[in-house]
């Protein structure tokens, strides 16, 4: 008999000081629209089945934990820092997937640790700080990172803030993946400026040129690249501790 995830013991949980306030926040979250839809989850499950059968690769990349601070500051040019960072992470993920797909001739399921990675399990519940023993930092969706007892007190309202930041990140990822940025025809554009002149960057450019020639051959044969869904990233998926972007070739 299958065991539901709600019936299993949840470990690495913070000690919430106000259970009633926690339940109220959970009620509010339950009433909000889902970040990921059932159809998207089913698509990812189907893709994972292909990975398990050896007919595809799974590529997962991203930060150990995301930060609320990224959504509260600007770059030196005045752009939203989070938007720039998400675009750069997506570029790297697409580069790695292009190399794997081209080298192995297999589709790649791409899973990004992004848009909800605001919490993290810890091996110890406490750590030493200027004020002595304080709760260990569990992520910005639980409490602040400042090394004080007041900052490390779990605040359930932060889960609502995490939902809002996850929503904005997911909207941007969906816009990128469905708006043409993640198309295989943009393979040259994914090379980051800071690696383009390195040996690895030059190797990637050589591979991108080969892919570009293959696409030109397909176009010459009469294949409509714009209307070919296999060349586009189209789905988003979910991760256990929040929401993440998951894109795959169909």
Coordinates of N, CA and C in Angstrom, one line a residue:
X1 N 0.8 -1.2 0.0 CA 0.0 0.0 0.0 C 0.9 1.2 0.0
X2 N 0.6 2.2 -0.9 CA 1.4 3.4 -1.0 C 1.2 4.3 0.2
X3 N 2.2 4.9 0.6 CA 2.2 5.8 1.8 C 2.2 7.3 1.2
X4 N 1.2 8.1 1.6 CA 1.2 9.5 1.2 C 2.3 10.3 1.8
X5 N 2.8 11.3 1.1 CA 3.9 12.1 1.7 C 3.5 12.8 3.0
X6 N 2.2 13.1 3.2 CA 1.8 13.7 4.4 C 1.8 12.8 5.6
X7 N 1.9 11.5 5.3 CA 1.9 10.5 6.4 C 3.4 10.2 6.9
X8 N 4.3 10.8 6.2 CA 5.7 10.6 6.6 C 6.2 11.7 7.6
X9 N 7.2 11.4 8.4 CA 7.7 12.3 9.3 C 8.6 13.4 8.6
X10 N 8.3 14.6 8.9 CA 9.1 15.7 8.3 C 10.3 16.1 9.2
X11 N 11.5 16.0 8.7 CA 12.6 16.3 9.5 C 13.2 17.7 9.2
X12 N 14.2 18.1 9.9 CA 14.8 19.4 9.7 C 13.8 20.6 9.8
X13 N 12.8 20.5 10.7 CA 11.8 21.5 10.7 C 12.2 22.6 11.8
X14 N 11.9 23.9 11.5 CA 12.2 24.9 12.5 C 11.2 24.9 13.6
X15 N 11.6 25.4 14.7 CA 10.7 25.5 15.9 C 10.0 26.8 15.8
X16 N 8.7 26.8 15.3 CA 7.9 28.0 15.2 C 7.4 28.5 16.5
X17 N 7.7 29.7 16.9 CA 7.3 30.2 18.3 C 5.8 30.4 18.5
X18 N 5.1 30.6 17.4 CA 3.6 30.8 17.5 C 2.9 29.9 16.5
X19 N 2.4 28.7 17.0 CA 1.8 27.7 16.2 C 0.5 28.3 15.5
X20 N -0.3 29.1 16.3 CA -1.5 29.7 15.7 C -1.2 30.6 14.5
X21 N -0.2 31.4 14.6 CA 0.2 32.2 13.5 C 0.7 31.4 12.3
X22 N 1.4 30.3 12.6 CA 1.9 29.4 11.5 C 0.7 28.8 10.8
X23 N -0.3 28.4 11.5 CA -1.5 27.8 10.9 C -2.2 28.8 10.0
X24 N -2.3 30.0 10.4 CA -3.0 31.1 9.7 C -2.2 31.3 8.4
X25 N -0.9 31.4 8.4 CA -0.1 31.5 7.2 C -0.3 30.3 6.2
X26 N -0.3 29.1 6.8 CA -0.5 27.9 6.0 C -1.9 28.0 5.3
X27 N -2.9 28.5 6.0 CA -4.2 28.6 5.5 C -4.2 29.6 4.3
X28 N -3.5 30.7 4.4 CA -3.4 31.7 3.4 C -2.7 31.1 2.2
X29 N -1.6 30.4 2.4 CA -0.9 29.8 1.3 C -1.8 28.7 0.6
X30 N -2.6 28.0 1.3 CA -3.5 27.0 0.7 C -4.5 27.7 -0.2
X31 N -4.9 28.9 0.1 CA -5.9 29.6 -0.7 C -5.3 30.3 -1.9
X32 N -4.0 30.3 -2.0 CA -3.4 31.0 -3.2 C -3.3 30.0 -4.4
X33 N -3.2 30.6 -5.6 CA -3.1 29.7 -6.8 C -1.8 28.9 -6.7
X34 N -1.8 27.7 -7.3 CA -0.6 26.9 -7.3 C 0.5 27.5 -8.2
X35 N 1.7 27.3 -7.8 CA 2.8 27.8 -8.6 C 3.0 26.9 -9.8
X36 N 2.8 25.6 -9.7 CA 2.9 24.7 -10.8 C 1.6 23.9 -10.9
X37 N 1.3 23.6 -12.2 CA 0.0 22.9 -12.4 C 0.1 21.4 -12.7
X38 N -1.0 20.7 -12.5 CA -0.9 19.3 -12.6 C -0.4 18.8 -13.9
X39 N -0.8 19.4 -15.0 CA -0.3 19.0 -16.3 C 1.2 19.1 -16.5
X40 N 1.8 20.2 -15.9 CA 3.2 20.3 -15.9 C 3.9 19.2 -15.1
X41 N 3.3 18.9 -14.0 CA 3.9 17.8 -13.1 C 3.9 16.5 -13.9
X42 N 2.8 16.2 -14.6 CA 2.7 15.0 -15.3 C 3.7 14.9 -16.4
X43 N 3.9 16.0 -17.1 CA 4.9 16.1 -18.2 C 6.3 15.7 -17.6
X44 N 6.6 16.3 -16.4 CA 7.9 16.0 -15.8 C 8.0 14.6 -15.4
X45 N 7.0 14.0 -14.9 CA 7.0 12.6 -14.5 C 7.2 11.7 -15.7
X46 N 6.6 12.0 -16.8 CA 6.8 11.3 -18.0 C 8.3 11.4 -18.5
X47 N 8.8 12.6 -18.4 CA 10.2 12.8 -18.8 C 11.2 12.0 -17.8
X48 N 10.9 12.0 -16.5 CA 11.7 11.2 -15.6 C 11.6 9.7 -15.9
X49 N 10.5 9.2 -16.4 CA 10.4 7.8 -16.8 C 11.3 7.5 -17.9
X50 N 11.4 8.5 -18.9 CA 12.4 8.3 -20.0 C 13.8 8.2 -19.4
X51 N 14.1 9.1 -18.5 CA 15.5 9.1 -17.8 C 15.7 7.7 -17.2
X52 N 14.8 7.3 -16.4 CA 14.9 6.0 -15.7 C 15.1 4.8 -16.6
X53 N 14.5 4.9 -17.8 CA 14.6 3.9 -18.8 C 15.9 4.0 -19.6
X54 N 16.7 5.0 -19.4 CA 18.0 5.2 -20.1 C 17.8 5.8 -21.5
X55 N 16.6 6.4 -21.7 CA 16.4 7.1 -23.0 C 16.5 8.6 -23.0
X56 N 17.0 9.1 -21.8 CA 17.2 10.6 -21.7 C 18.2 10.8 -20.5
X57 N 18.7 12.0 -20.4 CA 19.6 12.4 -19.3 C 18.8 13.4 -18.4
X58 N 19.2 13.4 -17.1 CA 18.6 14.3 -16.2 C 19.8 15.3 -15.8
X59 N 19.6 16.6 -16.1 CA 20.5 17.6 -15.7 C 19.9 18.6 -14.7
X60 N 20.5 18.6 -13.5 CA 20.0 19.5 -12.5 C 21.1 20.5 -12.1
X61 N 20.8 21.8 -12.0 CA 21.8 22.8 -11.7 C 21.1 23.9 -11.0
X62 N 21.9 24.7 -10.2 CA 21.4 25.8 -9.5 C 22.1 26.1 -8.2
X63 N 21.6 27.1 -7.5 CA 22.2 27.4 -6.2 C 21.8 26.4 -5.1
X64 N 22.7 26.3 -4.1 CA 22.4 25.5 -2.9 C 21.1 26.1 -2.2
X65 N 21.1 27.4 -2.1 CA 19.9 28.1 -1.6 C 19.8 29.5 -2.2
X66 N 18.6 29.9 -2.5 CA 18.4 31.2 -3.1 C 18.2 32.2 -1.9
X67 N 18.4 33.5 -2.3 CA 18.4 34.6 -1.2 C 17.3 35.6 -1.5
X68 N 16.6 36.0 -0.5 CA 15.6 37.1 -0.6 C 16.3 38.4 -1.1
X69 N 17.6 38.5 -0.7 CA 18.4 39.8 -1.0 C 18.5 40.0 -2.5
X70 N 18.5 38.9 -3.3 CA 18.6 39.1 -4.7 C 17.4 39.8 -5.3
X71 N 16.2 39.7 -4.6 CA 15.0 40.3 -5.1 C 14.8 41.7 -4.5
X72 N 15.8 42.2 -3.8 CA 15.7 43.5 -3.1 C 16.7 44.5 -3.5
X73 N 17.5 44.2 -4.6 CA 18.6 45.1 -5.0 C 18.7 45.2 -6.5
X74 N 19.4 46.2 -7.0 CA 19.6 46.4 -8.4 C 21.1 46.2 -8.8
X75 N 21.3 46.0 -10.0 CA 22.7 45.9 -10.6 C 23.3 47.3 -10.7
X76 N 24.5 47.4 -11.0 CA 25.2 48.7 -11.2 C 24.5 49.6 -12.3
X77 N 23.9 48.9 -13.2 CA 23.2 49.6 -14.3 C 21.8 49.9 -14.0
X78 N 21.3 49.6 -12.8 CA 19.9 49.9 -12.4 C 18.9 48.8 -12.8
X79 N 19.4 47.7 -13.3 CA 18.5 46.6 -13.7 C 18.1 45.7 -12.4
X80 N 17.0 45.0 -12.5 CA 16.7 44.1 -11.4 C 17.7 43.0 -11.3
X81 N 18.4 42.9 -10.1 CA 19.4 41.9 -10.0 C 18.9 40.5 -10.2
X82 N 17.7 40.2 -9.6 CA 17.2 38.8 -9.7 C 17.0 38.4 -11.1
X83 N 16.4 39.3 -11.9 CA 16.2 39.0 -13.3 C 17.4 38.7 -14.1
X84 N 18.5 39.5 -13.9 CA 19.8 39.3 -14.5 C 20.3 37.9 -14.1
X85 N 20.3 37.6 -12.8 CA 20.9 36.4 -12.3 C 20.1 35.2 -12.8
X86 N 18.8 35.3 -12.9 CA 18.0 34.1 -13.4 C 18.3 33.9 -14.9
X87 N 18.5 35.0 -15.7 CA 18.8 34.8 -17.1 C 20.2 34.2 -17.2
X88 N 21.2 34.6 -16.4 CA 22.5 34.0 -16.5 C 22.5 32.5 -16.1
X89 N 21.8 32.2 -15.1 CA 21.7 30.8 -14.7 C 21.0 29.9 -15.8
X90 N 20.0 30.5 -16.4 CA 19.3 29.7 -17.4 C 20.2 29.5 -18.6
X91 N 21.0 30.5 -18.9 CA 22.0 30.4 -20.0 C 23.0 29.3 -19.8
X92 N 23.5 29.2 -18.6 CA 24.4 28.1 -18.3 C 23.8 26.7 -18.3
X93 N 22.5 26.7 -17.8 CA 21.8 25.4 -17.9 C 21.6 25.0 -19.3
X94 N 21.2 25.9 -20.2 CA 20.9 25.6 -21.6 C 22.2 25.2 -22.3
X95 N 23.3 25.8 -22.0 CA 24.6 25.5 -22.5 C 25.0 24.0 -22.2
X96 N 24.9 23.7 -20.9 CA 25.2 22.3 -20.5 C 24.3 21.3 -21.2
X97 N 23.0 21.6 -21.3 CA 22.1 20.7 -22.0 C 22.4 20.6 -23.4
X98 N 22.8 21.6 -24.1 CA 23.1 21.6 -25.5 C 24.3 20.6 -25.7
X99 N 25.3 20.7 -24.9 CA 26.5 19.9 -25.0 C 26.1 18.4 -24.8
X100 N 25.3 18.2 -23.7 CA 24.9 16.8 -23.5 C 24.1 16.2 -24.6
X101 N 23.1 17.0 -25.1 CA 22.3 16.5 -26.1 C 23.0 16.2 -27.4
X102 N 24.0 17.1 -27.8 CA 24.7 16.9 -29.0 C 25.7 15.8 -28.9
X103 N 26.4 15.7 -27.7 CA 27.4 14.6 -27.5 C 26.8 13.2 -27.4
X104 N 25.6 13.1 -26.7 CA 25.0 11.8 -26.4 C 23.9 11.4 -27.3
X105 N 23.4 12.4 -28.1 CA 22.3 12.2 -29.0 C 21.1 11.7 -28.3
X106 N 20.8 12.2 -27.1 CA 19.7 11.9 -26.3 C 19.0 13.2 -25.8
X107 N 17.7 13.2 -25.5 CA 17.1 14.4 -25.0 C 17.5 14.6 -23.5
X108 N 17.5 15.8 -23.0 CA 17.9 16.1 -21.7 C 16.8 16.8 -20.9
X109 N 16.4 16.2 -19.8 CA 15.4 16.8 -18.9 C 16.2 17.8 -18.0
X110 N 15.9 19.1 -18.1 CA 16.6 20.1 -17.4 C 15.8 20.6 -16.1
X111 N 16.4 20.4 -15.0 CA 15.8 20.8 -13.7 C 16.6 21.9 -13.1
X112 N 16.0 23.1 -12.8 CA 16.7 24.2 -12.2 C 16.3 24.3 -10.8
X113 N 17.3 24.4 -9.9 CA 17.1 24.7 -8.5 C 16.9 26.2 -8.4
X114 N 15.6 26.6 -8.6 CA 15.4 28.1 -8.8 C 13.9 28.3 -8.5
X115 N 13.5 29.5 -8.2 CA 12.1 29.9 -7.9 C 11.5 29.2 -6.8
X116 N 12.2 29.2 -5.6 CA 11.6 28.6 -4.4 C 12.6 27.9 -3.5
X117 N 13.9 28.0 -3.9 CA 15.0 27.3 -3.2 C 15.4 28.2 -2.0
X118 N 14.4 28.6 -1.2 CA 14.7 29.6 -0.1 C 14.9 28.9 1.3
X119 N 14.9 27.6 1.3 CA 15.1 26.9 2.6 C 16.1 25.8 2.4
X120 N 16.7 25.3 3.4 CA 17.8 24.3 3.3 C 17.8 23.5 4.6
X121 N 18.0 22.2 4.5 CA 18.2 21.3 5.7 C 19.6 21.6 6.3
X122 N 19.7 21.4 7.6 CA 21.0 21.6 8.3 C 21.2 20.4 9.2
X123 N 22.5 20.1 9.3 CA 22.9 19.0 10.1 C 22.8 19.3 11.6
X124 N 22.8 20.5 12.0 CA 22.7 20.9 13.4 C 21.7 22.0 13.6
X125 N 20.9 22.0 14.7 CA 19.9 23.0 14.8 C 20.4 24.4 15.3
X126 N 21.6 24.4 15.8 CA 22.2 25.6 16.3 C 23.6 25.9 15.8
X127 N 24.1 27.1 16.0 CA 25.5 27.4 15.7 C 25.9 28.5 16.7
X128 N 27.2 28.8 16.7 CA 27.7 29.8 17.6 C 27.7 31.2 16.9
X129 N 27.3 32.2 17.6 CA 27.3 33.6 17.1 C 27.8 34.6 18.1
X130 N 27.8 35.9 17.8 CA 28.2 36.9 18.7 C 27.5 36.9 20.0
X131 N 26.2 36.4 20.0 CA 25.3 36.4 21.2 C 25.4 35.0 21.8
X132 N 26.2 34.2 21.4 CA 26.3 32.8 21.9 C 25.6 31.8 21.0
X133 N 24.9 30.8 21.5 CA 24.3 29.8 20.7 C 23.0 30.3 20.1
X134 N 22.9 30.3 18.8 CA 21.7 30.8 18.1 C 21.2 29.7 17.1
X135 N 19.9 29.8 16.7 CA 19.4 28.8 15.7 C 20.3 28.9 14.4
X136 N 20.6 27.8 13.8 CA 21.3 27.8 12.6 C 20.5 28.4 11.4
X137 N 21.1 29.0 10.5 CA 20.4 29.6 9.4 C 19.8 28.5 8.5
X138 N 18.4 28.6 8.3 CA 17.7 27.6 7.5 C 17.2 28.1 6.2
X139 N 17.5 29.4 5.9 CA 17.0 29.9 4.7 C 16.1 31.1 4.9
X140 N 16.0 32.0 3.9 CA 15.3 33.2 4.1 C 13.8 33.0 4.2
X141 N 13.3 31.9 3.8 CA 11.8 31.7 3.9 C 11.5 31.3 5.4
X142 N 12.5 31.1 6.2 CA 12.3 30.8 7.6 C 12.6 32.0 8.5
X143 N 13.8 32.6 8.3 CA 14.2 33.7 9.1 C 15.3 34.4 8.4
X144 N 15.8 35.5 9.0 CA 16.9 36.3 8.4 C 18.2 35.6 8.7
X145 N 19.3 36.1 7.9 CA 20.6 35.5 8.1 C 21.5 36.2 9.0
X146 N 21.1 37.3 9.6 CA 21.9 38.0 10.6 C 22.1 37.1 11.8
X147 N 23.4 37.1 12.3 CA 23.7 36.2 13.4 C 23.3 36.7 14.8
X148 N 22.0 37.0 14.9 CA 21.4 37.3 16.2 C 20.2 36.5 16.5
X149 N 19.9 36.4 17.8 CA 18.8 35.5 18.2 C 17.4 36.0 17.6
X150 N 17.3 37.4 17.6 CA 16.0 38.0 17.1 C 15.9 37.7 15.6
X151 N 17.0 37.8 14.8 CA 16.9 37.6 13.4 C 16.7 36.1 13.1
X152 N 17.2 35.2 13.9 CA 17.0 33.8 13.6 C 15.7 33.2 14.2
X153 N 14.9 34.0 14.7 CA 13.6 33.5 15.2 C 12.7 33.2 14.0
X154 N 12.2 32.0 13.8 CA 11.4 31.7 12.6 C 10.1 32.6 12.5
X155 N 9.9 33.1 11.4 CA 8.7 33.9 11.1 C 7.9 33.4 9.9
X156 N 6.7 32.8 10.2 CA 5.9 32.2 9.1 C 5.5 33.2 8.0
X157 N 5.5 34.5 8.3 CA 5.1 35.4 7.3 C 6.1 35.4 6.1
X158 N 7.3 34.9 6.4 CA 8.3 34.9 5.3 C 7.9 33.8 4.3
X159 N 7.1 32.9 4.6 CA 6.7 31.9 3.6 C 5.8 32.6 2.6
X160 N 5.0 33.5 3.0 CA 4.2 34.3 2.0 C 5.1 35.1 1.1
X161 N 6.2 35.7 1.6 CA 7.1 36.4 0.8 C 7.8 35.5 -0.1
X162 N 8.2 34.3 0.3 CA 8.8 33.3 -0.6 C 7.9 32.9 -1.7
X163 N 6.6 32.8 -1.4 CA 5.6 32.5 -2.5 C 5.6 33.6 -3.6
X164 N 5.7 34.9 -3.1 CA 5.6 36.0 -4.1 C 6.9 36.1 -4.9
X165 N 8.1 35.8 -4.3 CA 9.3 35.8 -5.0 C 9.4 34.6 -6.0
X166 N 8.9 33.5 -5.5 CA 8.9 32.3 -6.4 C 8.0 32.6 -7.6
X167 N 6.8 33.2 -7.4 CA 5.9 33.5 -8.5 C 6.6 34.4 -9.5
X168 N 7.3 35.5 -9.1 CA 7.9 36.4 -10.0 C 9.0 35.7 -10.8
X169 N 9.8 34.8 -10.1 CA 10.9 34.1 -10.8 C 10.3 33.1 -11.8
X170 N 9.2 32.4 -11.4 CA 8.6 31.5 -12.4 C 8.1 32.2 -13.6
X171 N 7.5 33.3 -13.4 CA 6.9 34.1 -14.5 C 8.0 34.5 -15.5
X172 N 9.2 34.9 -14.9 CA 10.3 35.2 -15.8 C 10.9 34.0 -16.5
X173 N 11.0 32.9 -15.8 CA 11.5 31.7 -16.4 C 10.6 31.2 -17.6
X174 N 9.3 31.2 -17.3 CA 8.3 30.9 -18.3 C 8.4 31.8 -19.5
X175 N 8.6 33.1 -19.3 CA 8.7 34.0 -20.4 C 9.9 33.8 -21.2
X176 N 11.0 33.4 -20.5 CA 12.2 33.1 -21.3 C 12.1 31.8 -22.1
X177 N 11.6 30.8 -21.5 CA 11.5 29.5 -22.1 C 10.4 29.4 -23.2
X178 N 9.4 30.2 -23.1 CA 8.3 30.1 -24.1 C 8.4 31.3 -25.0
X179 N 9.3 32.3 -24.8 CA 9.4 33.4 -25.6 C 10.5 33.4 -26.6
X180 N 11.2 32.3 -26.8 CA 12.2 32.2 -27.8 C 13.7 32.1 -27.2
X181 N 13.9 32.6 -26.0 CA 15.2 32.7 -25.4 C 15.9 31.3 -25.4
X182 N 15.0 30.2 -25.1 CA 15.5 28.9 -24.9 C 15.5 28.1 -26.2
X183 N 15.1 28.7 -27.3 CA 15.1 27.9 -28.6 C 16.5 27.5 -28.9
X184 N 16.6 26.3 -29.5 CA 18.0 25.8 -29.9 C 18.6 26.7 -31.0
X185 N 17.7 27.4 -31.7 CA 18.3 28.3 -32.7 C 19.1 29.5 -32.1
X186 N 18.9 29.7 -30.7 CA 19.7 30.7 -30.0 C 20.9 30.2 -29.4
X187 N 21.4 29.1 -29.8 CA 22.5 28.4 -29.2 C 23.8 29.2 -29.0
X188 N 24.1 30.1 -29.9 CA 25.2 31.0 -29.8 C 25.0 32.0 -28.7
X189 N 23.8 32.5 -28.6 CA 23.5 33.6 -27.6 C 23.6 33.1 -26.2
X190 N 23.7 31.8 -25.9 CA 23.8 31.4 -24.5 C 25.2 31.5 -23.9
X191 N 26.2 31.7 -24.8 CA 27.5 31.8 -24.3 C 27.7 33.1 -23.4
X192 N 28.2 32.9 -22.2 CA 28.3 34.0 -21.3 C 29.6 34.8 -21.7
X193 N 29.5 36.1 -21.5 CA 30.6 37.0 -21.9 C 31.9 36.6 -21.1
X194 N 31.7 36.3 -19.8 CA 32.9 36.0 -19.0 C 33.6 34.7 -19.3
X195 N 33.0 33.8 -20.1 CA 33.7 32.6 -20.5 C 33.9 32.5 -22.0
X196 N 33.3 33.4 -22.8 CA 33.3 33.3 -24.3 C 34.8 33.3 -24.8
X197 N 35.7 34.0 -24.1 CA 37.1 34.0 -24.6 C 38.0 33.0 -24.0
X198 N 37.4 32.1 -23.1 CA 38.2 31.1 -22.5 C 38.3 29.9 -23.4
X199 N 39.2 28.9 -23.1 CA 39.2 27.7 -23.9 C 37.9 26.9 -23.9
X200 N 37.2 26.9 -22.7 CA 35.9 26.3 -22.7 C 34.9 27.0 -23.5
X201 N 35.0 28.3 -23.5 CA 34.0 29.1 -24.3 C 34.2 28.9 -25.8
X202 N 35.5 28.8 -26.2 CA 35.8 28.6 -27.6 C 35.3 27.2 -28.0
X203 N 35.5 26.2 -27.1 CA 35.0 24.9 -27.4 C 33.5 24.9 -27.6
X204 N 32.8 25.6 -26.7 CA 31.3 25.7 -26.8 C 30.9 26.4 -28.1
X205 N 31.6 27.4 -28.5 CA 31.3 28.1 -29.8 C 31.5 27.2 -31.0
X206 N 32.5 26.4 -30.9 CA 32.7 25.4 -32.0 C 31.5 24.4 -32.1
X207 N 31.1 23.9 -30.9 CA 29.9 23.0 -30.9 C 28.7 23.7 -31.4
X208 N 28.5 25.0 -30.9 CA 27.3 25.8 -31.3 C 27.3 26.0 -32.8
X209 N 28.5 26.2 -33.4 CA 28.5 26.3 -34.9 C 28.1 25.1 -35.6
X210 N 28.5 23.9 -35.1 CA 28.1 22.6 -35.6 C 26.6 22.5 -35.6
X211 N 26.0 22.8 -34.4 CA 24.6 22.7 -34.3 C 23.9 23.7 -35.2
X212 N 24.4 24.9 -35.4 CA 23.9 25.9 -36.3 C 23.9 25.4 -37.7
X213 N 25.0 24.7 -38.1 CA 25.0 24.2 -39.5 C 24.0 23.0 -39.7
X214 N 23.8 22.2 -38.6 CA 22.8 21.2 -38.7 C 21.4 21.8 -38.9
X215 N 21.1 22.9 -38.1 CA 19.8 23.5 -38.2 C 19.7 24.1 -39.6
X216 N 20.7 24.7 -40.2 CA 20.7 25.3 -41.5 C 20.4 24.2 -42.6
X217 N 21.0 23.0 -42.3 CA 20.7 21.9 -43.2 C 19.2 21.5 -43.2
X218 N 18.7 21.4 -41.9 CA 17.3 21.1 -41.8 C 16.4 22.1 -42.5
X219 N 16.7 23.4 -42.3 CA 15.9 24.4 -43.0 C 16.0 24.3 -44.5
X220 N 17.2 23.9 -45.0 CA 17.4 23.8 -46.5 C 16.6 22.6 -47.0
X221 N 16.3 21.6 -46.1 CA 15.5 20.4 -46.5 C 14.0 20.7 -46.4
X222 N 13.7 21.9 -46.0 CA 12.3 22.3 -46.0 C 11.6 22.1 -44.6
X223 N 12.4 21.8 -43.5 CA 11.8 21.7 -42.2 C 11.6 23.1 -41.6
X224 N 10.4 23.4 -41.2 CA 10.1 24.7 -40.6 C 10.6 24.7 -39.1
X225 N 11.7 25.3 -38.9 CA 12.3 25.3 -37.5 C 11.5 26.0 -36.5
X226 N 10.8 27.1 -36.9 CA 9.9 27.8 -36.0 C 8.7 27.0 -35.5
X227 N 8.3 26.1 -36.3 CA 7.1 25.3 -36.0 C 7.4 23.9 -35.5
X228 N 8.7 23.6 -35.2 CA 9.1 22.3 -34.7 C 9.3 22.3 -33.2
X229 N 8.3 21.7 -32.5 CA 8.3 21.8 -31.0 C 9.6 21.2 -30.4
X230 N 10.2 20.2 -31.0 CA 11.4 19.6 -30.5 C 12.6 20.6 -30.2
X231 N 12.5 21.8 -30.9 CA 13.6 22.8 -30.7 C 13.3 23.8 -29.7
X232 N 12.2 23.6 -29.0 CA 11.8 24.7 -28.0 C 11.6 24.1 -26.6
X233 N 11.9 24.9 -25.6 CA 11.7 24.5 -24.2 C 10.3 24.9 -23.8
X234 N 9.5 24.0 -23.3 CA 8.1 24.3 -23.1 C 7.5 24.0 -21.8
X235 N 8.1 23.3 -20.9 CA 7.4 23.0 -19.7 C 8.1 23.5 -18.4
X236 N 7.3 23.6 -17.3 CA 7.9 23.9 -16.0 C 7.4 22.9 -15.0
X237 N 8.3 22.6 -14.0 CA 8.0 21.6 -13.1 C 8.1 22.0 -11.6
X238 N 8.1 21.0 -10.7 CA 8.1 21.4 -9.3 C 9.2 20.6 -8.5
X239 N 9.6 21.2 -7.4 CA 10.6 20.6 -6.6 C 10.0 20.5 -5.2
X240 N 10.6 19.6 -4.4 CA 10.0 19.3 -3.1 C 9.9 20.5 -2.2
X241 N 11.0 21.3 -2.1 CA 11.0 22.4 -1.1 C 10.6 23.7 -1.7
X242 N 9.7 23.7 -2.6 CA 9.3 25.0 -3.3 C 9.2 24.7 -4.7
X243 N 9.3 25.7 -5.5 CA 9.1 25.6 -6.9 C 10.3 25.8 -7.7
X244 N 10.5 25.1 -8.8 CA 11.6 25.2 -9.6 C 11.2 25.2 -11.1
X245 N 12.1 25.7 -11.9 CA 11.8 25.7 -13.3 C 12.4 24.4 -13.9
X246 N 11.6 23.7 -14.6 CA 12.0 22.4 -15.3 C 11.6 22.5 -16.7
X247 N 12.6 22.4 -17.6 CA 12.3 22.5 -19.0 C 12.9 21.2 -19.7
X248 N 12.2 20.8 -20.7 CA 12.7 19.6 -21.4 C 12.3 19.7 -22.9
X249 N 13.0 18.9 -23.7 CA 12.6 18.8 -25.1 C 11.6 17.7 -25.2
X250 N 10.5 18.0 -26.0 CA 9.4 17.1 -26.1 C 9.7 16.1 -27.2

